[in-house]
Amino acid sequence: MFQPRIPVNPLPTGIVTPLVQPTVTADIAPHQMAAPVVCNHHAPAPAPSSAVRLTPTGLAVAVASGAGAVLVVGAVLVSMLLAVAVSAASVAVCAVVLRSLLNGQHRRR
């Protein structure tokens, strides 16, 4: 009952390496690639550029969408701040009213 039990897994769970490693023989020649065929009547493909190029319209759209996103996020944050401020003010008013009611009861006695 107190002996540890080691689970037996019938299937391998990791990378299985073969017991016999293949050896390279000297009589096998490496494969030689043929030279690429150059076509003279087609224009060469343009080299890929790492810079992103925007047209003036694309740039205007990107600026407008960025400004819109900033305005939306700003409006959401301002509305959340206003909600917190209104809640804090209402709790403060309730505290003042309760305090005045409790103080009024103590003075009458």
mmCIF file of N, CA, C and O in Angstrom:
data_model
loop_
_atom_site.group_PDB
_atom_site.id
_atom_site.type_symbol
_atom_site.label_atom_id
_atom_site.label_comp_id
_atom_site.label_asym_id
_atom_site.label_seq_id
_atom_site.Cartn_x
_atom_site.Cartn_y
_atom_site.Cartn_z
ATOM 1 N N MET A 1 0.816 -1.179 0.000
ATOM 2 C CA MET A 1 0.000 0.000 0.000
ATOM 3 C C MET A 1 0.873 1.261 0.000
ATOM 4 O O MET A 1 0.551 2.237 -0.672
ATOM 5 N N PHE A 2 1.963 1.259 0.738
ATOM 6 C CA PHE A 2 2.834 2.427 0.811
ATOM 7 C C PHE A 2 3.991 2.358 -0.171
ATOM 8 O O PHE A 2 4.880 3.178 -0.113
ATOM 9 N N GLN A 3 3.994 1.368 -1.049
ATOM 10 C CA GLN A 3 5.037 1.243 -2.056
ATOM 11 C C GLN A 3 4.692 2.162 -3.223
ATOM 12 O O GLN A 3 3.556 2.207 -3.672
ATOM 13 N N PRO A 4 5.656 2.933 -3.731
ATOM 14 C CA PRO A 4 5.353 3.782 -4.891
ATOM 15 C C PRO A 4 5.108 2.925 -6.126
ATOM 16 O O PRO A 4 5.764 1.905 -6.332
ATOM 17 N N ARG A 5 4.156 3.336 -6.916
ATOM 18 C CA ARG A 5 3.829 2.604 -8.137
ATOM 19 C C ARG A 5 4.270 3.447 -9.327
ATOM 20 O O ARG A 5 3.866 4.604 -9.463
ATOM 21 N N ILE A 6 5.090 2.880 -10.166
ATOM 22 C CA ILE A 6 5.574 3.560 -11.360
ATOM 23 C C ILE A 6 4.619 3.224 -12.495
ATOM 24 O O ILE A 6 4.419 2.052 -12.804
ATOM 25 N N PRO A 7 4.023 4.244 -13.123
ATOM 26 C CA PRO A 7 3.092 3.938 -14.216
ATOM 27 C C PRO A 7 3.837 3.394 -15.427
ATOM 28 O O PRO A 7 4.953 3.793 -15.729
ATOM 29 N N VAL A 8 3.217 2.456 -16.098
ATOM 30 C CA VAL A 8 3.798 1.863 -17.296
ATOM 31 C C VAL A 8 3.039 2.407 -18.486
ATOM 32 O O VAL A 8 1.824 2.274 -18.585
ATOM 33 N N ASN A 9 3.766 3.051 -19.389
ATOM 34 C CA ASN A 9 3.158 3.612 -20.579
ATOM 35 C C ASN A 9 3.545 2.737 -21.761
ATOM 36 O O ASN A 9 4.717 2.652 -22.114
ATOM 37 N N PRO A 10 2.584 2.116 -22.434
ATOM 38 C CA PRO A 10 2.938 1.222 -23.532
ATOM 39 C C PRO A 10 3.411 1.965 -24.781
ATOM 40 O O PRO A 10 4.070 1.397 -25.622
ATOM 41 N N LEU A 11 3.068 3.250 -24.911
ATOM 42 C CA LEU A 11 3.470 4.011 -26.095
ATOM 43 C C LEU A 11 4.573 4.995 -25.732
ATOM 44 O O LEU A 11 4.555 5.569 -24.645
ATOM 45 N N PRO A 12 5.513 5.238 -26.643
ATOM 46 C CA PRO A 12 6.555 6.233 -26.345
ATOM 47 C C PRO A 12 5.941 7.635 -26.328
ATOM 48 O O PRO A 12 5.028 7.940 -27.087
ATOM 49 N N THR A 13 6.449 8.482 -25.452
ATOM 50 C CA THR A 13 5.884 9.819 -25.317
ATOM 51 C C THR A 13 6.828 10.919 -25.785
ATOM 52 O O THR A 13 6.411 12.054 -25.889
ATOM 53 N N GLY A 14 8.069 10.612 -26.040
ATOM 54 C CA GLY A 14 9.024 11.650 -26.432
ATOM 55 C C GLY A 14 9.619 11.350 -27.784
ATOM 56 O O GLY A 14 9.088 10.586 -28.595
ATOM 57 N N ILE A 15 10.767 11.913 -28.040
ATOM 58 C CA ILE A 15 11.476 11.676 -29.289
ATOM 59 C C ILE A 15 12.190 10.339 -29.180
ATOM 60 O O ILE A 15 12.932 10.090 -28.234
ATOM 61 N N VAL A 16 11.935 9.491 -30.139
ATOM 62 C CA VAL A 16 12.534 8.160 -30.136
ATOM 63 C C VAL A 16 13.761 8.200 -31.034
ATOM 64 O O VAL A 16 13.670 8.532 -32.211
ATOM 65 N N THR A 17 14.911 7.906 -30.478
ATOM 66 C CA THR A 17 16.133 7.866 -31.274
ATOM 67 C C THR A 17 16.456 6.417 -31.616
ATOM 68 O O THR A 17 16.310 5.525 -30.775
ATOM 69 N N PRO A 18 16.856 6.163 -32.849
ATOM 70 C CA PRO A 18 17.179 4.777 -33.209
ATOM 71 C C PRO A 18 18.452 4.319 -32.503
ATOM 72 O O PRO A 18 19.329 5.117 -32.171
ATOM 73 N N LEU A 19 18.541 3.019 -32.277
ATOM 74 C CA LEU A 19 19.708 2.465 -31.604
ATOM 75 C C LEU A 19 20.930 2.474 -32.513
ATOM 76 O O LEU A 19 22.043 2.686 -32.066
ATOM 77 N N VAL A 20 20.727 2.248 -33.814
ATOM 78 C CA VAL A 20 21.831 2.202 -34.760
ATOM 79 C C VAL A 20 21.837 3.513 -35.533
ATOM 80 O O VAL A 20 20.848 3.877 -36.165
ATOM 81 N N GLN A 21 22.956 4.223 -35.478
ATOM 82 C CA GLN A 21 23.088 5.473 -36.209
ATOM 83 C C GLN A 21 23.552 5.173 -37.626
ATOM 84 O O GLN A 21 24.468 4.390 -37.829
ATOM 85 N N PRO A 22 22.925 5.793 -38.645
ATOM 86 C CA PRO A 22 23.374 5.538 -40.029
ATOM 87 C C PRO A 22 24.755 6.149 -40.251
ATOM 88 O O PRO A 22 25.081 7.203 -39.713
ATOM 89 N N THR A 23 25.556 5.467 -41.025
ATOM 90 C CA THR A 23 26.906 5.948 -41.325
ATOM 91 C C THR A 23 26.938 6.442 -42.761
ATOM 92 O O THR A 23 26.224 5.953 -43.635
ATOM 93 N N VAL A 24 27.768 7.433 -43.017
ATOM 94 C CA VAL A 24 27.905 7.992 -44.361
ATOM 95 C C VAL A 24 28.999 7.221 -45.074
ATOM 96 O O VAL A 24 30.107 7.062 -44.558
ATOM 97 N N THR A 25 28.673 6.769 -46.265
ATOM 98 C CA THR A 25 29.684 6.052 -47.050
ATOM 99 C C THR A 25 30.287 7.004 -48.068
ATOM 100 O O THR A 25 29.657 7.965 -48.512
ATOM 101 N N ALA A 26 31.499 6.731 -48.471
ATOM 102 C CA ALA A 26 32.239 7.628 -49.369
ATOM 103 C C ALA A 26 31.808 7.481 -50.814
ATOM 104 O O ALA A 26 32.079 8.351 -51.631
ATOM 105 N N ASP A 27 31.124 6.365 -51.181
ATOM 106 C CA ASP A 27 30.796 6.174 -52.591
ATOM 107 C C ASP A 27 29.520 6.920 -53.002
ATOM 108 O O ASP A 27 29.168 6.932 -54.166
ATOM 109 N N ILE A 28 28.832 7.573 -52.049
ATOM 110 C CA ILE A 28 27.630 8.338 -52.390
ATOM 111 C C ILE A 28 28.047 9.784 -52.633
ATOM 112 O O ILE A 28 28.606 10.440 -51.760
ATOM 113 N N ALA A 29 27.786 10.272 -53.848
ATOM 114 C CA ALA A 29 28.152 11.647 -54.208
ATOM 115 C C ALA A 29 27.007 12.582 -53.825
ATOM 116 O O ALA A 29 25.833 12.224 -53.956
ATOM 117 N N PRO A 30 27.325 13.785 -53.360
ATOM 118 C CA PRO A 30 26.245 14.721 -53.039
ATOM 119 C C PRO A 30 25.530 15.181 -54.302
ATOM 120 O O PRO A 30 26.118 15.222 -55.385
ATOM 121 N N HIS A 31 24.256 15.521 -54.154
ATOM 122 C CA HIS A 31 23.429 15.939 -55.289
ATOM 123 C C HIS A 31 23.818 17.349 -55.712
ATOM 124 O O HIS A 31 23.890 18.258 -54.901
ATOM 125 N N GLN A 32 24.052 17.527 -57.003
ATOM 126 C CA GLN A 32 24.423 18.836 -57.532
ATOM 127 C C GLN A 32 23.177 19.507 -58.112
ATOM 128 O O GLN A 32 22.420 18.898 -58.853
ATOM 129 N N MET A 33 23.004 20.782 -57.766
ATOM 130 C CA MET A 33 21.871 21.538 -58.279
ATOM 131 C C MET A 33 22.248 22.131 -59.638
ATOM 132 O O MET A 33 23.362 22.617 -59.833
ATOM 133 N N ALA A 34 21.300 22.117 -60.554
ATOM 134 C CA ALA A 34 21.534 22.699 -61.869
ATOM 135 C C ALA A 34 21.440 24.213 -61.764
ATOM 136 O O ALA A 34 20.746 24.751 -60.911
ATOM 137 N N ALA A 35 22.152 24.907 -62.626
ATOM 138 C CA ALA A 35 22.116 26.373 -62.627
ATOM 139 C C ALA A 35 20.736 26.836 -63.081
ATOM 140 O O ALA A 35 20.131 26.230 -63.962
ATOM 141 N N PRO A 36 20.194 27.906 -62.483
ATOM 142 C CA PRO A 36 18.863 28.371 -62.889
ATOM 143 C C PRO A 36 18.886 28.909 -64.314
ATOM 144 O O PRO A 36 19.853 29.521 -64.762
ATOM 145 N N VAL A 37 17.805 28.651 -65.006
ATOM 146 C CA VAL A 37 17.692 29.103 -66.394
ATOM 147 C C VAL A 37 17.251 30.557 -66.368
ATOM 148 O O VAL A 37 16.273 30.921 -65.724
ATOM 149 N N VAL A 38 17.996 31.423 -67.085
ATOM 150 C CA VAL A 38 17.686 32.846 -67.133
ATOM 151 C C VAL A 38 16.896 33.121 -68.393
ATOM 152 O O VAL A 38 17.303 32.739 -69.490
ATOM 153 N N CYS A 39 15.790 33.783 -68.243
ATOM 154 C CA CYS A 39 14.929 34.112 -69.370
ATOM 155 C C CYS A 39 15.188 35.566 -69.754
ATOM 156 O O CYS A 39 15.102 36.466 -68.930
ATOM 157 N N ASN A 40 15.495 35.823 -71.018
ATOM 158 C CA ASN A 40 15.877 37.169 -71.434
ATOM 159 C C ASN A 40 14.696 38.059 -71.801
ATOM 160 O O ASN A 40 14.830 39.271 -71.866
ATOM 161 N N HIS A 41 13.536 37.491 -72.075
ATOM 162 C CA HIS A 41 12.431 38.325 -72.528
ATOM 163 C C HIS A 41 11.488 38.746 -71.399
ATOM 164 O O HIS A 41 10.534 39.453 -71.647
ATOM 165 N N HIS A 42 11.729 38.311 -70.177
ATOM 166 C CA HIS A 42 10.924 38.751 -69.038
ATOM 167 C C HIS A 42 11.745 39.697 -68.170
ATOM 168 O O HIS A 42 12.949 39.535 -68.026
ATOM 169 N N ALA A 43 11.046 40.647 -67.573
ATOM 170 C CA ALA A 43 11.719 41.572 -66.662
ATOM 171 C C ALA A 43 11.967 40.854 -65.333
ATOM 172 O O ALA A 43 11.174 40.013 -64.914
ATOM 173 N N PRO A 44 13.065 41.154 -64.669
ATOM 174 C CA PRO A 44 13.318 40.496 -63.380
ATOM 175 C C PRO A 44 12.305 40.978 -62.341
ATOM 176 O O PRO A 44 11.780 42.089 -62.397
ATOM 177 N N ALA A 45 12.029 40.115 -61.390
ATOM 178 C CA ALA A 45 11.079 40.451 -60.324
ATOM 179 C C ALA A 45 11.676 41.542 -59.450
ATOM 180 O O ALA A 45 12.889 41.554 -59.201
ATOM 181 N N PRO A 46 10.860 42.479 -58.992
ATOM 182 C CA PRO A 46 11.400 43.530 -58.122
ATOM 183 C C PRO A 46 11.854 42.941 -56.790
ATOM 184 O O PRO A 46 11.277 41.976 -56.281
ATOM 185 N N ALA A 47 12.909 43.524 -56.277
ATOM 186 C CA ALA A 47 13.441 43.042 -54.997
ATOM 187 C C ALA A 47 12.470 43.417 -53.887
ATOM 188 O O ALA A 47 11.930 44.527 -53.875
ATOM 189 N N PRO A 48 12.228 42.512 -52.948
ATOM 190 C CA PRO A 48 11.305 42.840 -51.869
ATOM 191 C C PRO A 48 11.876 43.948 -50.985
ATOM 192 O O PRO A 48 13.055 43.958 -50.649
ATOM 193 N N SER A 49 11.020 44.877 -50.636
ATOM 194 C CA SER A 49 11.431 46.019 -49.825
ATOM 195 C C SER A 49 10.930 45.828 -48.398
ATOM 196 O O SER A 49 9.822 45.354 -48.172
ATOM 197 N N SER A 50 11.748 46.195 -47.423
ATOM 198 C CA SER A 50 11.333 46.042 -46.030
ATOM 199 C C SER A 50 10.526 47.241 -45.552
ATOM 200 O O SER A 50 9.868 47.173 -44.532
ATOM 201 N N ALA A 51 10.560 48.359 -46.283
ATOM 202 C CA ALA A 51 9.826 49.554 -45.871
ATOM 203 C C ALA A 51 8.393 49.477 -46.375
ATOM 204 O O ALA A 51 8.128 49.015 -47.473
ATOM 205 N N VAL A 52 7.447 49.948 -45.554
ATOM 206 C CA VAL A 52 6.050 49.989 -45.947
ATOM 207 C C VAL A 52 5.808 51.316 -46.649
ATOM 208 O O VAL A 52 6.135 52.376 -46.116
ATOM 209 N N ARG A 53 5.238 51.239 -47.817
ATOM 210 C CA ARG A 53 4.993 52.465 -48.582
ATOM 211 C C ARG A 53 3.500 52.711 -48.630
ATOM 212 O O ARG A 53 2.724 51.848 -49.005
ATOM 213 N N LEU A 54 3.106 53.918 -48.217
ATOM 214 C CA LEU A 54 1.700 54.286 -48.220
ATOM 215 C C LEU A 54 1.459 55.365 -49.264
ATOM 216 O O LEU A 54 2.264 56.281 -49.440
ATOM 217 N N THR A 55 0.327 55.258 -49.919
ATOM 218 C CA THR A 55 -0.091 56.315 -50.820
ATOM 219 C C THR A 55 -0.614 57.471 -49.970
ATOM 220 O O THR A 55 -0.897 57.285 -48.779
ATOM 221 N N PRO A 56 -0.763 58.636 -50.537
ATOM 222 C CA PRO A 56 -1.321 59.743 -49.738
ATOM 223 C C PRO A 56 -2.704 59.427 -49.172
ATOM 224 O O PRO A 56 -3.026 59.796 -48.051
ATOM 225 N N THR A 57 -3.514 58.729 -49.940
ATOM 226 C CA THR A 57 -4.841 58.349 -49.443
ATOM 227 C C THR A 57 -4.715 57.359 -48.289
ATOM 228 O O THR A 57 -5.411 57.479 -47.277
ATOM 229 N N GLY A 58 -3.829 56.391 -48.435
ATOM 230 C CA GLY A 58 -3.619 55.421 -47.358
ATOM 231 C C GLY A 58 -3.092 56.081 -46.099
ATOM 232 O O GLY A 58 -3.474 55.721 -44.990
ATOM 233 N N LEU A 59 -2.211 57.053 -46.280
ATOM 234 C CA LEU A 59 -1.679 57.784 -45.128
ATOM 235 C C LEU A 59 -2.775 58.578 -44.443
ATOM 236 O O LEU A 59 -2.866 58.605 -43.207
ATOM 237 N N ALA A 60 -3.645 59.208 -45.223
ATOM 238 C CA ALA A 60 -4.750 59.973 -44.641
ATOM 239 C C ALA A 60 -5.708 59.061 -43.885
ATOM 240 O O ALA A 60 -6.190 59.399 -42.794
ATOM 241 N N VAL A 61 -5.968 57.882 -44.445
ATOM 242 C CA VAL A 61 -6.853 56.927 -43.774
ATOM 243 C C VAL A 61 -6.211 56.450 -42.472
ATOM 244 O O VAL A 61 -6.884 56.330 -41.439
ATOM 245 N N ALA A 62 -4.912 56.179 -42.492
ATOM 246 C CA ALA A 62 -4.226 55.720 -41.276
ATOM 247 C C ALA A 62 -4.249 56.801 -40.196
ATOM 248 O O ALA A 62 -4.505 56.505 -39.017
ATOM 249 N N VAL A 63 -4.012 58.047 -40.581
ATOM 250 C CA VAL A 63 -4.035 59.147 -39.610
ATOM 251 C C VAL A 63 -5.437 59.338 -39.064
ATOM 252 O O VAL A 63 -5.641 59.513 -37.853
ATOM 253 N N ALA A 64 -6.441 59.272 -39.920
ATOM 254 C CA ALA A 64 -7.824 59.461 -39.480
ATOM 255 C C ALA A 64 -8.266 58.339 -38.552
ATOM 256 O O ALA A 64 -8.919 58.581 -37.526
ATOM 257 N N SER A 65 -7.896 57.102 -38.887
ATOM 258 C CA SER A 65 -8.290 55.992 -38.020
ATOM 259 C C SER A 65 -7.563 56.054 -36.683
ATOM 260 O O SER A 65 -8.143 55.740 -35.636
ATOM 261 N N GLY A 66 -6.312 56.483 -36.688
ATOM 262 C CA GLY A 66 -5.583 56.636 -35.431
ATOM 263 C C GLY A 66 -6.186 57.725 -34.570
ATOM 264 O O GLY A 66 -6.357 57.557 -33.357
ATOM 265 N N ALA A 67 -6.539 58.852 -35.196
ATOM 266 C CA ALA A 67 -7.173 59.941 -34.439
ATOM 267 C C ALA A 67 -8.530 59.511 -33.911
ATOM 268 O O ALA A 67 -8.903 59.831 -32.768
ATOM 269 N N GLY A 68 -9.277 58.774 -34.700
ATOM 270 C CA GLY A 68 -10.579 58.271 -34.246
ATOM 271 C C GLY A 68 -10.440 57.326 -33.073
ATOM 272 O O GLY A 68 -11.215 57.381 -32.107
ATOM 273 N N ALA A 69 -9.432 56.450 -33.129
ATOM 274 C CA ALA A 69 -9.205 55.522 -32.025
ATOM 275 C C ALA A 69 -8.830 56.276 -30.760
ATOM 276 O O ALA A 69 -9.307 55.948 -29.659
ATOM 277 N N VAL A 70 -7.993 57.302 -30.891
ATOM 278 C CA VAL A 70 -7.603 58.103 -29.728
ATOM 279 C C VAL A 70 -8.818 58.809 -29.140
ATOM 280 O O VAL A 70 -8.998 58.858 -27.914
ATOM 281 N N LEU A 71 -9.675 59.349 -29.990
ATOM 282 C CA LEU A 71 -10.870 60.028 -29.501
ATOM 283 C C LEU A 71 -11.829 59.073 -28.808
ATOM 284 O O LEU A 71 -12.402 59.395 -27.757
ATOM 285 N N VAL A 72 -12.002 57.886 -29.364
ATOM 286 C CA VAL A 72 -12.907 56.905 -28.745
ATOM 287 C C VAL A 72 -12.367 56.459 -27.396
ATOM 288 O O VAL A 72 -13.088 56.413 -26.392
ATOM 289 N N VAL A 73 -11.081 56.140 -27.336
ATOM 290 C CA VAL A 73 -10.489 55.709 -26.065
ATOM 291 C C VAL A 73 -10.543 56.841 -25.045
ATOM 292 O O VAL A 73 -10.859 56.627 -23.865
ATOM 293 N N GLY A 74 -10.288 58.056 -25.478
ATOM 294 C CA GLY A 74 -10.369 59.200 -24.571
ATOM 295 C C GLY A 74 -11.774 59.399 -24.050
ATOM 296 O O GLY A 74 -11.980 59.679 -22.856
ATOM 297 N N ALA A 75 -12.784 59.265 -24.914
ATOM 298 C CA ALA A 75 -14.172 59.424 -24.472
ATOM 299 C C ALA A 75 -14.550 58.350 -23.469
ATOM 300 O O ALA A 75 -15.230 58.632 -22.468
ATOM 301 N N VAL A 76 -14.100 57.122 -23.700
ATOM 302 C CA VAL A 76 -14.405 56.038 -22.756
ATOM 303 C C VAL A 76 -13.747 56.312 -21.412
ATOM 304 O O VAL A 76 -14.364 56.153 -20.349
ATOM 305 N N LEU A 77 -12.485 56.731 -21.418
ATOM 306 C CA LEU A 77 -11.793 56.993 -20.158
ATOM 307 C C LEU A 77 -12.409 58.171 -19.411
ATOM 308 O O LEU A 77 -12.561 58.124 -18.181
ATOM 309 N N VAL A 78 -12.799 59.228 -20.126
ATOM 310 C CA VAL A 78 -13.431 60.378 -19.472
ATOM 311 C C VAL A 78 -14.778 59.984 -18.890
ATOM 312 O O VAL A 78 -15.132 60.390 -17.770
ATOM 313 N N SER A 79 -15.536 59.165 -19.606
ATOM 314 C CA SER A 79 -16.840 58.748 -19.073
ATOM 315 C C SER A 79 -16.674 57.875 -17.835
ATOM 316 O O SER A 79 -17.456 57.981 -16.885
ATOM 317 N N MET A 80 -15.640 57.020 -17.821
ATOM 318 C CA MET A 80 -15.390 56.211 -16.620
ATOM 319 C C MET A 80 -14.983 57.099 -15.451
ATOM 320 O O MET A 80 -15.428 56.889 -14.307
ATOM 321 N N LEU A 81 -14.157 58.100 -15.704
ATOM 322 C CA LEU A 81 -13.756 59.023 -14.649
ATOM 323 C C LEU A 81 -14.956 59.801 -14.123
ATOM 324 O O LEU A 81 -15.107 59.993 -12.910
ATOM 325 N N LEU A 82 -15.845 60.225 -15.021
ATOM 326 C CA LEU A 82 -17.057 60.921 -14.597
ATOM 327 C C LEU A 82 -17.955 60.014 -13.757
ATOM 328 O O LEU A 82 -18.549 60.460 -12.764
ATOM 329 N N ALA A 83 -18.064 58.748 -14.140
ATOM 330 C CA ALA A 83 -18.888 57.813 -13.372
ATOM 331 C C ALA A 83 -18.334 57.639 -11.967
ATOM 332 O O ALA A 83 -19.085 57.622 -10.980
ATOM 333 N N VAL A 84 -17.025 57.539 -11.845
ATOM 334 C CA VAL A 84 -16.407 57.409 -10.516
ATOM 335 C C VAL A 84 -16.620 58.679 -9.711
ATOM 336 O O VAL A 84 -16.941 58.627 -8.516
ATOM 337 N N ALA A 85 -16.488 59.833 -10.342
ATOM 338 C CA ALA A 85 -16.662 61.099 -9.627
ATOM 339 C C ALA A 85 -18.103 61.266 -9.155
ATOM 340 O O ALA A 85 -18.357 61.689 -8.017
ATOM 341 N N VAL A 86 -19.068 60.938 -9.987
ATOM 342 C CA VAL A 86 -20.480 61.052 -9.590
ATOM 343 C C VAL A 86 -20.791 60.086 -8.466
ATOM 344 O O VAL A 86 -21.496 60.434 -7.501
ATOM 345 N N SER A 87 -20.264 58.869 -8.551
ATOM 346 C CA SER A 87 -20.495 57.890 -7.474
ATOM 347 C C SER A 87 -19.887 58.373 -6.168
ATOM 348 O O SER A 87 -20.516 58.269 -5.101
ATOM 349 N N ALA A 88 -18.679 58.914 -6.212
ATOM 350 C CA ALA A 88 -18.032 59.408 -4.998
ATOM 351 C C ALA A 88 -18.809 60.575 -4.409
ATOM 352 O O ALA A 88 -18.991 60.668 -3.184
ATOM 353 N N ALA A 89 -19.312 61.466 -5.255
ATOM 354 C CA ALA A 89 -20.082 62.606 -4.763
ATOM 355 C C ALA A 89 -21.380 62.151 -4.124
ATOM 356 O O ALA A 89 -21.783 62.666 -3.060
ATOM 357 N N SER A 90 -22.040 61.175 -4.718
ATOM 358 C CA SER A 90 -23.303 60.696 -4.140
ATOM 359 C C SER A 90 -23.065 59.984 -2.813
ATOM 360 O O SER A 90 -23.851 60.144 -1.870
ATOM 361 N N VAL A 91 -21.979 59.233 -2.702
ATOM 362 C CA VAL A 91 -21.656 58.589 -1.425
ATOM 363 C C VAL A 91 -21.332 59.642 -0.375
ATOM 364 O O VAL A 91 -21.746 59.527 0.794
ATOM 365 N N ALA A 92 -20.649 60.700 -0.766
ATOM 366 C CA ALA A 92 -20.327 61.764 0.191
ATOM 367 C C ALA A 92 -21.592 62.478 0.655
ATOM 368 O O ALA A 92 -21.754 62.778 1.854
ATOM 369 N N VAL A 93 -22.515 62.727 -0.248
ATOM 370 C CA VAL A 93 -23.771 63.377 0.139
ATOM 371 C C VAL A 93 -24.565 62.478 1.075
ATOM 372 O O VAL A 93 -25.118 62.941 2.096
ATOM 373 N N CYS A 94 -24.607 61.181 0.766
ATOM 374 C CA CYS A 94 -25.317 60.239 1.657
ATOM 375 C C CYS A 94 -24.668 60.210 3.038
ATOM 376 O O CYS A 94 -25.370 60.157 4.059
ATOM 377 N N ALA A 95 -23.353 60.254 3.105
ATOM 378 C CA ALA A 95 -22.667 60.240 4.394
ATOM 379 C C ALA A 95 -22.990 61.495 5.188
ATOM 380 O O ALA A 95 -23.230 61.424 6.409
ATOM 381 N N VAL A 96 -23.030 62.647 4.538
ATOM 382 C CA VAL A 96 -23.348 63.896 5.235
ATOM 383 C C VAL A 96 -24.778 63.878 5.753
ATOM 384 O O VAL A 96 -25.061 64.280 6.897
ATOM 385 N N VAL A 97 -25.708 63.391 4.938
ATOM 386 C CA VAL A 97 -27.112 63.323 5.360
ATOM 387 C C VAL A 97 -27.268 62.370 6.535
ATOM 388 O O VAL A 97 -27.958 62.687 7.527
ATOM 389 N N LEU A 98 -26.659 61.194 6.474
ATOM 390 C CA LEU A 98 -26.756 60.243 7.585
ATOM 391 C C LEU A 98 -26.132 60.810 8.852
ATOM 392 O O LEU A 98 -26.672 60.629 9.959
ATOM 393 N N ARG A 99 -25.020 61.498 8.702
ATOM 394 C CA ARG A 99 -24.366 62.079 9.877
ATOM 395 C C ARG A 99 -25.248 63.141 10.525
ATOM 396 O O ARG A 99 -25.381 63.196 11.749
ATOM 397 N N SER A 100 -25.866 63.962 9.700
ATOM 398 C CA SER A 100 -26.736 64.995 10.274
ATOM 399 C C SER A 100 -27.972 64.383 10.917
ATOM 400 O O SER A 100 -28.447 64.866 11.951
ATOM 401 N N LEU A 101 -28.489 63.314 10.341
ATOM 402 C CA LEU A 101 -29.645 62.648 10.958
ATOM 403 C C LEU A 101 -29.269 62.015 12.291
ATOM 404 O O LEU A 101 -30.025 62.095 13.270
ATOM 405 N N LEU A 102 -28.117 61.373 12.341
ATOM 406 C CA LEU A 102 -27.695 60.740 13.597
ATOM 407 C C LEU A 102 -27.367 61.784 14.662
ATOM 408 O O LEU A 102 -27.684 61.593 15.843
ATOM 409 N N ASN A 103 -26.738 62.884 14.263
ATOM 410 C CA ASN A 103 -26.441 63.949 15.233
ATOM 411 C C ASN A 103 -27.724 64.601 15.721
ATOM 412 O O ASN A 103 -27.822 64.995 16.885
ATOM 413 N N GLY A 104 -28.737 64.722 14.872
ATOM 414 C CA GLY A 104 -30.012 65.313 15.275
ATOM 415 C C GLY A 104 -30.730 64.438 16.288
ATOM 416 O O GLY A 104 -31.375 64.946 17.213
ATOM 417 N N GLN A 105 -30.601 63.123 16.194
ATOM 418 C CA GLN A 105 -31.230 62.220 17.150
ATOM 419 C C GLN A 105 -30.557 62.310 18.517
ATOM 420 O O GLN A 105 -31.191 62.256 19.564
ATOM 421 N N HIS A 106 -29.234 62.485 18.528
ATOM 422 C CA HIS A 106 -28.499 62.572 19.799
ATOM 423 C C HIS A 106 -28.805 63.884 20.509
ATOM 424 O O HIS A 106 -28.797 63.956 21.738
ATOM 425 N N ARG A 107 -29.089 64.960 19.828
ATOM 426 C CA ARG A 107 -29.358 66.281 20.454
ATOM 427 C C ARG A 107 -30.754 66.322 21.086
ATOM 428 O O ARG A 107 -30.972 67.008 22.052
ATOM 429 N N ARG A 108 -31.688 65.559 20.528
ATOM 430 C CA ARG A 108 -33.044 65.589 21.046
ATOM 431 C C ARG A 108 -33.138 64.868 22.369
ATOM 432 O O ARG A 108 -34.032 65.129 23.155
ATOM 433 N N ARG A 109 -32.302 63.962 22.667
ATOM 434 C CA ARG A 109 -32.378 63.177 23.906
ATOM 435 C C ARG A 109 -31.860 63.918 25.045
ATOM 436 O O ARG A 109 -31.470 64.692 25.555
#
